[in-house]
mmCIF file of C-alpha atoms and ligand atoms in Angstrom:
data_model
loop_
_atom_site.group_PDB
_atom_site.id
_atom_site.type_symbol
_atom_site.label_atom_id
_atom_site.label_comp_id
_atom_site.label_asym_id
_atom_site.label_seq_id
_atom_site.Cartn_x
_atom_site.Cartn_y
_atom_site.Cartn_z
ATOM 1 C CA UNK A 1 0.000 0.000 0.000
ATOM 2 C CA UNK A 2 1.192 3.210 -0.494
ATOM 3 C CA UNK A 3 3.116 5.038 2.480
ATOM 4 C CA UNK A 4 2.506 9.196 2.620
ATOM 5 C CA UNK A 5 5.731 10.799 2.302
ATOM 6 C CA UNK A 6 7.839 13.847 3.245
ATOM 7 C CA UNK A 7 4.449 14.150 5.827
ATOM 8 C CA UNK A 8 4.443 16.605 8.874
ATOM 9 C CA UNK A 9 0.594 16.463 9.082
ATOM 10 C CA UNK A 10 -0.996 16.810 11.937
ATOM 11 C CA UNK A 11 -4.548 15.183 11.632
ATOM 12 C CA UNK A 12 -7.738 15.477 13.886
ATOM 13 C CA UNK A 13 -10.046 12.053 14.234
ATOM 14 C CA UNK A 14 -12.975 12.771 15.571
ATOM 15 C CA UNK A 15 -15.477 9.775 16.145
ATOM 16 C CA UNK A 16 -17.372 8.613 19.369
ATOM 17 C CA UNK A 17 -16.763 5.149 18.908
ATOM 18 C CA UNK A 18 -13.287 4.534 20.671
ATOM 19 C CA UNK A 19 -12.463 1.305 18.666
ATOM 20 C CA UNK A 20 -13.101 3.710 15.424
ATOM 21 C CA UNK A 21 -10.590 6.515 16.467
ATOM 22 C CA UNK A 22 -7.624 3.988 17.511
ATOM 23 C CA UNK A 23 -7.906 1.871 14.278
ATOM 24 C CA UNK A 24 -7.929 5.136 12.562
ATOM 25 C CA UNK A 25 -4.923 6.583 14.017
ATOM 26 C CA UNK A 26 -3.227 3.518 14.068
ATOM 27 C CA UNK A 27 -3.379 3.575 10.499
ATOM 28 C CA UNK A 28 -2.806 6.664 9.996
ATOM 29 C CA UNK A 29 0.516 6.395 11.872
ATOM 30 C CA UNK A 30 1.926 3.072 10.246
ATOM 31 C CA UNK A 31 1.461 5.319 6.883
ATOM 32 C CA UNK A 32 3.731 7.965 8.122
ATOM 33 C CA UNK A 33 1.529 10.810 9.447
ATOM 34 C CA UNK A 34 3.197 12.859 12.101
ATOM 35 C CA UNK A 35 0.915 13.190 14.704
ATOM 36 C CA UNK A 36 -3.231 12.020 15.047
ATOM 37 C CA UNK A 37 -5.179 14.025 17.474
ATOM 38 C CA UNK A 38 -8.689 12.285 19.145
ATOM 39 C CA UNK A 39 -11.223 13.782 19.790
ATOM 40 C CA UNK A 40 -15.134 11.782 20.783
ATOM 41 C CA UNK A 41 -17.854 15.025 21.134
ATOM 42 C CA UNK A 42 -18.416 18.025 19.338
ATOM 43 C CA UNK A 43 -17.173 19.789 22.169
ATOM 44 C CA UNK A 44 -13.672 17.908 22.243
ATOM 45 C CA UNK A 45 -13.347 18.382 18.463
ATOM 46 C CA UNK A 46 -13.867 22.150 18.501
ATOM 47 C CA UNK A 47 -11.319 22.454 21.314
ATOM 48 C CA UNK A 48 -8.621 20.728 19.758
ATOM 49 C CA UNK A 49 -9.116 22.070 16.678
ATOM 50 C CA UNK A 50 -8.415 25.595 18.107
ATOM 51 C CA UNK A 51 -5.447 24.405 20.001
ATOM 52 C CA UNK A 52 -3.830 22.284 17.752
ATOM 53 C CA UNK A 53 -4.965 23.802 13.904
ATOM 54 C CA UNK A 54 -4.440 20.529 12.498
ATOM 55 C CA UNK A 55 -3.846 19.992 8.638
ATOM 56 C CA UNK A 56 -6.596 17.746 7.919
ATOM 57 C CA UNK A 57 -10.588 16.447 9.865
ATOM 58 C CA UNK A 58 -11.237 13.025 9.633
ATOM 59 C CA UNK A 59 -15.356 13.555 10.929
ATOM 60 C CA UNK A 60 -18.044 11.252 12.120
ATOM 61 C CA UNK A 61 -21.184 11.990 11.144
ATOM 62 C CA UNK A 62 -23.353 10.524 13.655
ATOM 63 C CA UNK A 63 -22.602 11.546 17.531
ATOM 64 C CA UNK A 64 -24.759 11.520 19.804
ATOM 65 C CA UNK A 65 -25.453 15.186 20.751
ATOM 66 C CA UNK A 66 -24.153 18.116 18.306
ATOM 67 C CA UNK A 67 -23.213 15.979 15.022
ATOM 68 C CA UNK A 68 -20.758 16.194 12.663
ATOM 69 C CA UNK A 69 -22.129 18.684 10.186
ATOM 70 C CA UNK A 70 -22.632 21.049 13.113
ATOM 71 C CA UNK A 71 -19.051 20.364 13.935
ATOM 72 C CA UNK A 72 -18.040 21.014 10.180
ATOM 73 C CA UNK A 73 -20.215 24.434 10.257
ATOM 74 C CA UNK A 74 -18.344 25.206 13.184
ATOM 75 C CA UNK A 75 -15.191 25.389 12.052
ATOM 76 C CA UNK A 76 -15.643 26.871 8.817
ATOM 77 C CA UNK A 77 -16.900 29.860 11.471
ATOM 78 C CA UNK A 78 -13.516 29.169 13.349
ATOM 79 C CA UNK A 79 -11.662 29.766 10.459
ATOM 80 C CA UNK A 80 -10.120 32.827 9.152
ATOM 81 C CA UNK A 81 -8.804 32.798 5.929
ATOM 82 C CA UNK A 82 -7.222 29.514 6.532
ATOM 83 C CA UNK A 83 -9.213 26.127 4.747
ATOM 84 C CA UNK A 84 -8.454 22.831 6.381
ATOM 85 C CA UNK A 85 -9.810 19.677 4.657
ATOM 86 C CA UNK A 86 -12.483 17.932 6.392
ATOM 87 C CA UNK A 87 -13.396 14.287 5.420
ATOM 88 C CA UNK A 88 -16.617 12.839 6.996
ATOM 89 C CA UNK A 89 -16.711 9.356 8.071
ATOM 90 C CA UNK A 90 -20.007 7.715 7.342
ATOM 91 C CA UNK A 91 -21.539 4.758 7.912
ATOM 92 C CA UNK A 92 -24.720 5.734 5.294
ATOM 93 C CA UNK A 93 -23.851 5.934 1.307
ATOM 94 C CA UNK A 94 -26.980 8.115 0.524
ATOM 95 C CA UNK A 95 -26.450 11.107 -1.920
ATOM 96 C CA UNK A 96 -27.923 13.647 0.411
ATOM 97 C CA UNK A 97 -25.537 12.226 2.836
ATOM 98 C CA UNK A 98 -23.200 13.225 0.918
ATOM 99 C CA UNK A 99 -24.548 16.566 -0.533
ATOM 100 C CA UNK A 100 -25.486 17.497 3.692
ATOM 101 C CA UNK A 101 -21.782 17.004 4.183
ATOM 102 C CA UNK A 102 -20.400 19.637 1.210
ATOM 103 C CA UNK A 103 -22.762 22.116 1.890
ATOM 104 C CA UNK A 104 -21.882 22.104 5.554
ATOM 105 C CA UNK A 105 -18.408 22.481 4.944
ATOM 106 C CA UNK A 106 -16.839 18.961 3.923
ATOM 107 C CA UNK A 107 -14.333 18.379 1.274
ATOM 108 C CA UNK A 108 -14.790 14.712 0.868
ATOM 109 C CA UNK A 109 -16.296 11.499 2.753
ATOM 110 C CA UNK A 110 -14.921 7.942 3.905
ATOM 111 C CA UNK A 111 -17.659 5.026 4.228
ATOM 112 C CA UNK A 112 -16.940 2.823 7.083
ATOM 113 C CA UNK A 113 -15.352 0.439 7.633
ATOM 114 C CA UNK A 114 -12.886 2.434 6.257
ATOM 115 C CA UNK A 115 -10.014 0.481 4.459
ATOM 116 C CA UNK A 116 -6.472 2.073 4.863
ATOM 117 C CA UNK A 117 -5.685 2.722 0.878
ATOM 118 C CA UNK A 118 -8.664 4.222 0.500
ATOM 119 C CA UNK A 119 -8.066 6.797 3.345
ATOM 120 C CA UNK A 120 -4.250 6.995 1.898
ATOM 121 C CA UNK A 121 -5.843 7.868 -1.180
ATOM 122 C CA UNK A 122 -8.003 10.655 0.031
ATOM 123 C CA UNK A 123 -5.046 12.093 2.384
ATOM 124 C CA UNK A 124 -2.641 12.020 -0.485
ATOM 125 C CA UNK A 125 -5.288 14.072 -2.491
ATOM 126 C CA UNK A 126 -6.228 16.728 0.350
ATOM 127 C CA UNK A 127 -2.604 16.995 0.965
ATOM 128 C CA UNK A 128 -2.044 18.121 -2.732
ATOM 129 C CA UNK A 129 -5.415 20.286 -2.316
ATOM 130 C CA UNK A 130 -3.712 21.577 0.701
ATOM 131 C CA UNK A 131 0.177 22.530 -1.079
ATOM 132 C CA UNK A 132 -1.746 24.511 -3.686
ATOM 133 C CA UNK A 133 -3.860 26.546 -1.171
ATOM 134 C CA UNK A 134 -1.204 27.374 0.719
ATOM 135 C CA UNK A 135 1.065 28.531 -2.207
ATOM 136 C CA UNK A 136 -2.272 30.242 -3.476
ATOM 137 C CA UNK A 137 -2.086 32.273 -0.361
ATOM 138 C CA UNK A 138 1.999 32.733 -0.721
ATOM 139 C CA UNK A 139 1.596 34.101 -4.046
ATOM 140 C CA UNK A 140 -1.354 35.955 -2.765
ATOM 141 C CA UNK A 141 0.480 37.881 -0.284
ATOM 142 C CA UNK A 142 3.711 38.175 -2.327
ATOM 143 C CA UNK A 143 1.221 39.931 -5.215
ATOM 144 C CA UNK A 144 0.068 42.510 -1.961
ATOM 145 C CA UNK A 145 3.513 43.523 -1.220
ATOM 146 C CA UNK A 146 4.703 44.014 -4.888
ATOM 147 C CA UNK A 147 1.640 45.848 -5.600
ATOM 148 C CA UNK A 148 2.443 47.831 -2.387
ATOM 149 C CA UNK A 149 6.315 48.789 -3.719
ATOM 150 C CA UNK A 150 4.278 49.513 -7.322
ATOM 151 C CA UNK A 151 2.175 51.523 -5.933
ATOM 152 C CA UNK A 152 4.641 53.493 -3.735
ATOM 153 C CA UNK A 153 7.243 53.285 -6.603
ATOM 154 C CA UNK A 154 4.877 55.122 -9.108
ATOM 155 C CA UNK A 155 4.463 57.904 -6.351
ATOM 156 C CA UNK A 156 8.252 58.366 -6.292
ATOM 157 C CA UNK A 157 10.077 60.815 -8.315
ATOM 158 C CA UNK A 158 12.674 58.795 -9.283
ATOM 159 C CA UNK A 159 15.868 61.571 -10.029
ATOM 160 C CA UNK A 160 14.921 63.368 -6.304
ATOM 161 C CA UNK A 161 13.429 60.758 -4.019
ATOM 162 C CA UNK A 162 10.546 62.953 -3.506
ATOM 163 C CA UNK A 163 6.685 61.846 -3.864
ATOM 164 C CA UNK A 164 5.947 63.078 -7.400
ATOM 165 C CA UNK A 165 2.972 64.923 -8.625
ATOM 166 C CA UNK A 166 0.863 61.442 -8.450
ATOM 167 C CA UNK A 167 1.277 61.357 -5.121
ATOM 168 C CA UNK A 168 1.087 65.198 -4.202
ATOM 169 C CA UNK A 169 -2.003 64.957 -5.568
ATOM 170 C CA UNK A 170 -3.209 62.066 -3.715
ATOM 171 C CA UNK A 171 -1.727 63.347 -0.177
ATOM 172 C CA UNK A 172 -3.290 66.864 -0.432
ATOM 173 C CA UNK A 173 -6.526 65.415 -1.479
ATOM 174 C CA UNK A 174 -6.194 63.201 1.862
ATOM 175 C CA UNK A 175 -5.029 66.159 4.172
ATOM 176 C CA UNK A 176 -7.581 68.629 3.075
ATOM 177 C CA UNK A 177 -10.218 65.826 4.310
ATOM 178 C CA UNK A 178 -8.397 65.260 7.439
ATOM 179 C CA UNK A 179 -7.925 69.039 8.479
ATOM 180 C CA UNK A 180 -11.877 69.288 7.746
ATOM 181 C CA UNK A 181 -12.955 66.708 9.663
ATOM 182 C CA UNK A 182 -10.335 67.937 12.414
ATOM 183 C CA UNK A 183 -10.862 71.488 11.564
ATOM 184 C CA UNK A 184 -6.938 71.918 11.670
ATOM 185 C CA UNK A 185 -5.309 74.403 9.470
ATOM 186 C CA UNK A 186 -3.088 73.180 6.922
ATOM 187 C CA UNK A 187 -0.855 74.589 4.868
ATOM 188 C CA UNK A 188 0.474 74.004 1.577
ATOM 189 C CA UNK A 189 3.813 75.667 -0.224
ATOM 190 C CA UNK A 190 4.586 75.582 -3.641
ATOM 191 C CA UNK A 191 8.425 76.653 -4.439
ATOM 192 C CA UNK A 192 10.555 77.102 -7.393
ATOM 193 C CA UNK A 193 14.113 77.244 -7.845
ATOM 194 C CA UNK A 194 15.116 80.818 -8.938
ATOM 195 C CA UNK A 195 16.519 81.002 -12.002
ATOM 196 C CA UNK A 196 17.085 77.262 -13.093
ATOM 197 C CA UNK A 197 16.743 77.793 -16.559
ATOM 198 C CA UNK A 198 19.830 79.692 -16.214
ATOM 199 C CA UNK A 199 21.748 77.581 -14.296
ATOM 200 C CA UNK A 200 20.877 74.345 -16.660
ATOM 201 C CA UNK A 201 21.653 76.599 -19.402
ATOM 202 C CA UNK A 202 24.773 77.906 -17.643
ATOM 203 C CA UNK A 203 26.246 75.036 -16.294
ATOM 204 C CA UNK A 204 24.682 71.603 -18.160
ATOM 205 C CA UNK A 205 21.788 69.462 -17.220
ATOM 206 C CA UNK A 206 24.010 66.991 -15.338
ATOM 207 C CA UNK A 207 24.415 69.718 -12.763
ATOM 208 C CA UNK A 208 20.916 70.692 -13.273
ATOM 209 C CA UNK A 209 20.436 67.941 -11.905
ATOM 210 C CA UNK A 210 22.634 68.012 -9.215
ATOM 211 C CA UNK A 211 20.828 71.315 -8.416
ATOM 212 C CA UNK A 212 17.595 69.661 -8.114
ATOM 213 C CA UNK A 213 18.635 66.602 -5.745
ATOM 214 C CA UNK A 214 19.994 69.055 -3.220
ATOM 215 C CA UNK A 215 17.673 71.536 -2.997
ATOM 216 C CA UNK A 216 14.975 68.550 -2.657
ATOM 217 C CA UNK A 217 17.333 66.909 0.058
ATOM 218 C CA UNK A 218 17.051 70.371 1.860
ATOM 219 C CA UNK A 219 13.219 70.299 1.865
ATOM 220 C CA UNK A 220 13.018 66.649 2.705
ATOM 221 C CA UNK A 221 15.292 67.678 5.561
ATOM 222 C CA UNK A 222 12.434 70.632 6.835
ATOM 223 C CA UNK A 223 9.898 68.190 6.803
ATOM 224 C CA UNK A 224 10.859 66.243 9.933
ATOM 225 C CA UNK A 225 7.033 66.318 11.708
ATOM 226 C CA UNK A 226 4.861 63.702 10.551
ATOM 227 C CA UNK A 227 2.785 64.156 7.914
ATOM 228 C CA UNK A 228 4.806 66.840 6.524
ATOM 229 C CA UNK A 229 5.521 65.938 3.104
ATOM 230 C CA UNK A 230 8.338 67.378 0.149
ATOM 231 C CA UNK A 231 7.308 66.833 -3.203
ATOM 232 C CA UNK A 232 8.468 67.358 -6.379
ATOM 233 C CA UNK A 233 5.662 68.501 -9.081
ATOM 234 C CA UNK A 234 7.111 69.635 -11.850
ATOM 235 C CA UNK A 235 10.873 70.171 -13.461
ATOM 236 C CA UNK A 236 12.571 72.570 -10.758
ATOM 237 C CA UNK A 237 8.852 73.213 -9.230
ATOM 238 C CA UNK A 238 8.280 71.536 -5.351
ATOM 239 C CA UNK A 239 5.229 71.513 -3.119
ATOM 240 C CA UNK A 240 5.668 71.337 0.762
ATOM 241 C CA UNK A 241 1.990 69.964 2.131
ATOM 242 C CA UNK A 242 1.996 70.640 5.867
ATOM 243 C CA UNK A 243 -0.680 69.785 8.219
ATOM 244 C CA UNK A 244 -1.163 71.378 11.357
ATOM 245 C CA UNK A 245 0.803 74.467 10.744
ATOM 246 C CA UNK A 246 -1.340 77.733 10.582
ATOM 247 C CA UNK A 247 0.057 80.816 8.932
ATOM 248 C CA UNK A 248 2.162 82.302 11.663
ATOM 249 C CA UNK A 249 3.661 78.786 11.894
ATOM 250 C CA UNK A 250 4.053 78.679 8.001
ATOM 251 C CA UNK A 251 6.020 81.716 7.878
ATOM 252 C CA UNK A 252 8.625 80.573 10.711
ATOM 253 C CA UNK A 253 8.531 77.069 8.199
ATOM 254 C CA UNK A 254 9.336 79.414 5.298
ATOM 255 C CA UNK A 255 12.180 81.314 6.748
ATOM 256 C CA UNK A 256 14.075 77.701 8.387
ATOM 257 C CA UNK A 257 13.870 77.064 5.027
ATOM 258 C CA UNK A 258 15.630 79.653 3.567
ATOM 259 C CA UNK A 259 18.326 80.008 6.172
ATOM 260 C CA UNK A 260 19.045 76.151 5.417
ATOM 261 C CA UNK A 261 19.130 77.288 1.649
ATOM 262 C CA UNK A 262 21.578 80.432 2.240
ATOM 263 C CA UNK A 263 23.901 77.946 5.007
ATOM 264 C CA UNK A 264 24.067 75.209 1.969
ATOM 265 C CA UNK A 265 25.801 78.020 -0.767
ATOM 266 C CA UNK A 266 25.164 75.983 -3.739
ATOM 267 C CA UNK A 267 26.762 78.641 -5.830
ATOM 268 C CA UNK A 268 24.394 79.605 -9.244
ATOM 269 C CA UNK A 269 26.595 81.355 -11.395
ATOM 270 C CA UNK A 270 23.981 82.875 -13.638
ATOM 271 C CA UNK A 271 21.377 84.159 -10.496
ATOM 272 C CA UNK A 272 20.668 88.163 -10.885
ATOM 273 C CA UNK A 273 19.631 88.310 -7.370
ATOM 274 C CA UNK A 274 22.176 86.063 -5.617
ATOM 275 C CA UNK A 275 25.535 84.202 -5.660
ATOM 276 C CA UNK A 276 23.871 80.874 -4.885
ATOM 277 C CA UNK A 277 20.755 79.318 -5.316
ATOM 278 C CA UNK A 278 17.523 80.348 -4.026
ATOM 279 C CA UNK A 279 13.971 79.378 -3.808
ATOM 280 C CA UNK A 280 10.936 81.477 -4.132
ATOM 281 C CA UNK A 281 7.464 80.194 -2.729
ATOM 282 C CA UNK A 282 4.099 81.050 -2.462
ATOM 283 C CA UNK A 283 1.992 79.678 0.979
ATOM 284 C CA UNK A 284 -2.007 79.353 1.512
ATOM 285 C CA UNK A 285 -2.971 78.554 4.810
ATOM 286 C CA UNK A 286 -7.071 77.387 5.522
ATOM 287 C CA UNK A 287 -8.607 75.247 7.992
ATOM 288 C CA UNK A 288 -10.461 73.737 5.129
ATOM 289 C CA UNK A 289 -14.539 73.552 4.741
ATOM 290 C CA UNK A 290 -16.503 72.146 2.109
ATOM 291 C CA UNK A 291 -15.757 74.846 -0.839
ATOM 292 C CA UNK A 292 -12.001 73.858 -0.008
ATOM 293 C CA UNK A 293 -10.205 71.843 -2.866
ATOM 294 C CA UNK A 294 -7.262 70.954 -3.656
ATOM 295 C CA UNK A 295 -7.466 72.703 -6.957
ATOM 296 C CA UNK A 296 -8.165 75.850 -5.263
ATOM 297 C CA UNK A 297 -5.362 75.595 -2.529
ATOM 298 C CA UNK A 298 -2.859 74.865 -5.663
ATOM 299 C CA UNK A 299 -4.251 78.081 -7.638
ATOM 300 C CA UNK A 300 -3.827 79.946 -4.044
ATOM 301 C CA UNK A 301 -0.375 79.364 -3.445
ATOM 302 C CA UNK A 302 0.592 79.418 -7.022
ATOM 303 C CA UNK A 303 -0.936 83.135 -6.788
ATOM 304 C CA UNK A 304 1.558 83.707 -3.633
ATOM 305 C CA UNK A 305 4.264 82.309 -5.392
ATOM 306 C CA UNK A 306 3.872 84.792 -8.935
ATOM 307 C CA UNK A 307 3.217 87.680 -6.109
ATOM 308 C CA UNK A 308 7.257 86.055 -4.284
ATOM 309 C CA UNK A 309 8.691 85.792 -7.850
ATOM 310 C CA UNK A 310 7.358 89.443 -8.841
ATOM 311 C CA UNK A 311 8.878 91.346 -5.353
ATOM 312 C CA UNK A 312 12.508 89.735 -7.078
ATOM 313 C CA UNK A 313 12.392 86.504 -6.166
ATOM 314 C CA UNK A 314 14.204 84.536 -2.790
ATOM 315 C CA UNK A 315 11.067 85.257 -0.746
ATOM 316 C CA UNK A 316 8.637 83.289 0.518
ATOM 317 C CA UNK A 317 5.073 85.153 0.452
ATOM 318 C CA UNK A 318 1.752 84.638 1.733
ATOM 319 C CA UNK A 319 -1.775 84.510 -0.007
ATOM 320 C CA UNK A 320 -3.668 84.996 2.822
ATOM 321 C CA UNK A 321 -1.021 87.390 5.304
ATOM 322 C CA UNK A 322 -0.189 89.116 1.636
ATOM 323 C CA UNK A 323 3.354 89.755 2.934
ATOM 324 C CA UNK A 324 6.465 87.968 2.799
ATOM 325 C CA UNK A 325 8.255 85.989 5.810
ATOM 326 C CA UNK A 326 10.579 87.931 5.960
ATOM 327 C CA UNK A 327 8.613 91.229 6.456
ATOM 328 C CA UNK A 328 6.140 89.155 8.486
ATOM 329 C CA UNK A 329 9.359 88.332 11.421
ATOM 330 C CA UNK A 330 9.363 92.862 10.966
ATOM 331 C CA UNK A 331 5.768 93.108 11.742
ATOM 332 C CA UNK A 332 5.681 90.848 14.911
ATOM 333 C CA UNK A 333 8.512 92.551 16.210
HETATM 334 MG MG1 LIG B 1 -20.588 7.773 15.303
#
């Protein structure tokens, strides 16, 4: 007869008959099976089922007291997300014996007396049944987490690091509903590099380049609370989204930000207005309500930033204050 092999299963018999259960596992042994589990009520099965998860139910049918369907409704309940086989033992051959035991939950049935390569049969079947359900849920779970890094990869701007305009988009759309529901303010920046058409021009697009990685290391580097986010949304264009931060707090975000700038002298050899490189930005601040979009926050700050860009650039200036940070540190003084 055949023998199971490379077998670690661990198999429940449940059955009240005593004589049934030890000629069962008994079998079951000789053939190799790991370890066989008894169990003689309803109330035994269920309990070692939840202790021991084994691989595979070999199930009476008739008990006295809660039977075996109940049993095999049972665990299906018990279950979550796992399947283990169940294979009812049954004295009756009826077809609605049969059909009683799949729609309760069975996988297969044994008639009694049950003759060993018949039951190696069925185990050698369920344990195949079993290999490709588990690999189902490997493969499963390995699809989540690449789908996960997809996802995450198509929100990454791949020459900065930075979440791209994908994911801008998808964050600000988020934190606008957040601050709503929490009626926080939250503030959004969007910044240029000044100049960078210049510089490219100037000094070559590999530097351009360059250019752009720093400068977006430098606002990753400001965005240290959480939820703050740097992205990059266009060539040498960035957005800052920061939640929680009302104006007053904006403008003290603006300025760290530019002192990190001036302290990092990345010279920019073709700037009018400076010896290294500078940003301009424009800020809108709104604990949002329902007329708040992300659209109009965007327009907003864009506004700011043409209002930064026209007062000559290396400010940062607000749409709602209408004055720069730097004139705003004046004015609380
Ligand atoms: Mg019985």
């Amino acid at each position: 007869m055949a023998i199971l092999q490379n077998t670690d299963l661990r198999i429940l018999v449940v059955d009240d008959q005593e004589s049934v259960r030890s000629h069962l596992s008994h079998e079951l042994l000789r053939m190799g099976v790991e370890q066989v589990l008894e169990a003689a009520s309803a109330e035994e099965a269920l309990a070692a089922f939840e202790q021991h998860q084994p691989d595979l139910v070999l199930l009476d049918i008739l008990m006295p007291g809660n039977n075996g369907y109940w049993i095999a409704e049972r665990i299906r309940d018990l279950e979550d997300g796992r399947w283990t086989p169940i294979i009812f033992l049954t004295g009756m051959d009826r077809d609605e014996d049969l059909w009683e035991g799949i729609r309760t939950g069975g996988d297969d049935y044994l008639i009694k007396p049950v003759r060993a390569t018949v039951l190696a049969a069925k185990i050698r079947a369920m344990q195949r049944l079993l290999a490709m359900q588990r690999r189902l849920v490997a493969v499963t779970e390995e699809l989540y987490e690449a789908n996960r890094q997809l996802n995450s990869l198509i929100e990454r701007d791949a020459l900065t690091g930075l979440v791209n305009r994908r994911g801008f988009d998808r964050v600000l759309h988020e934190q606008i509903r957040l601050a709503r529901r929490e009626s926080t303010p939250l503030t959004l920046m969007m910044c240029d590099i000044d100049f960078f058409k210049q510089y490219n021009d100037n000094l070559g697009h590999p530097e351009g380049d360059k250019c752009l990685k720093a400068v977006a290391n430098m606002l990753a580097r400001t965005c240290q609370r959480p939820g703050d986010l740097a992205c990059r949304v266009g060539g040498e264009e960035f957005a800052l989204i920061l939640p929680n931060t009302p104006r007053s707090g904006a403008m003290m975000f603006a300025r760290a930000l530019t002192e990190l700038l001036a302290s990092g002298k990345l010279p920019h050899p073709a700037s009018p207005v400076s010896p290294y490189v500078t940003v301009s930005g424009g800020i809108t601040t709104c604990v949002p309500d329902e007329s708040t979009t992300s659209m109009g926050m965007v327009t907003r700050a864009d506004e700011a930033l043409y209002a930064a860009k026209a007062l000559g650039r290396n400010h940062f200036f607000s749409y709602e204050l209408q004055v720069t940070a730097k004139d705003h540190l004046v004015a609380q003084r």
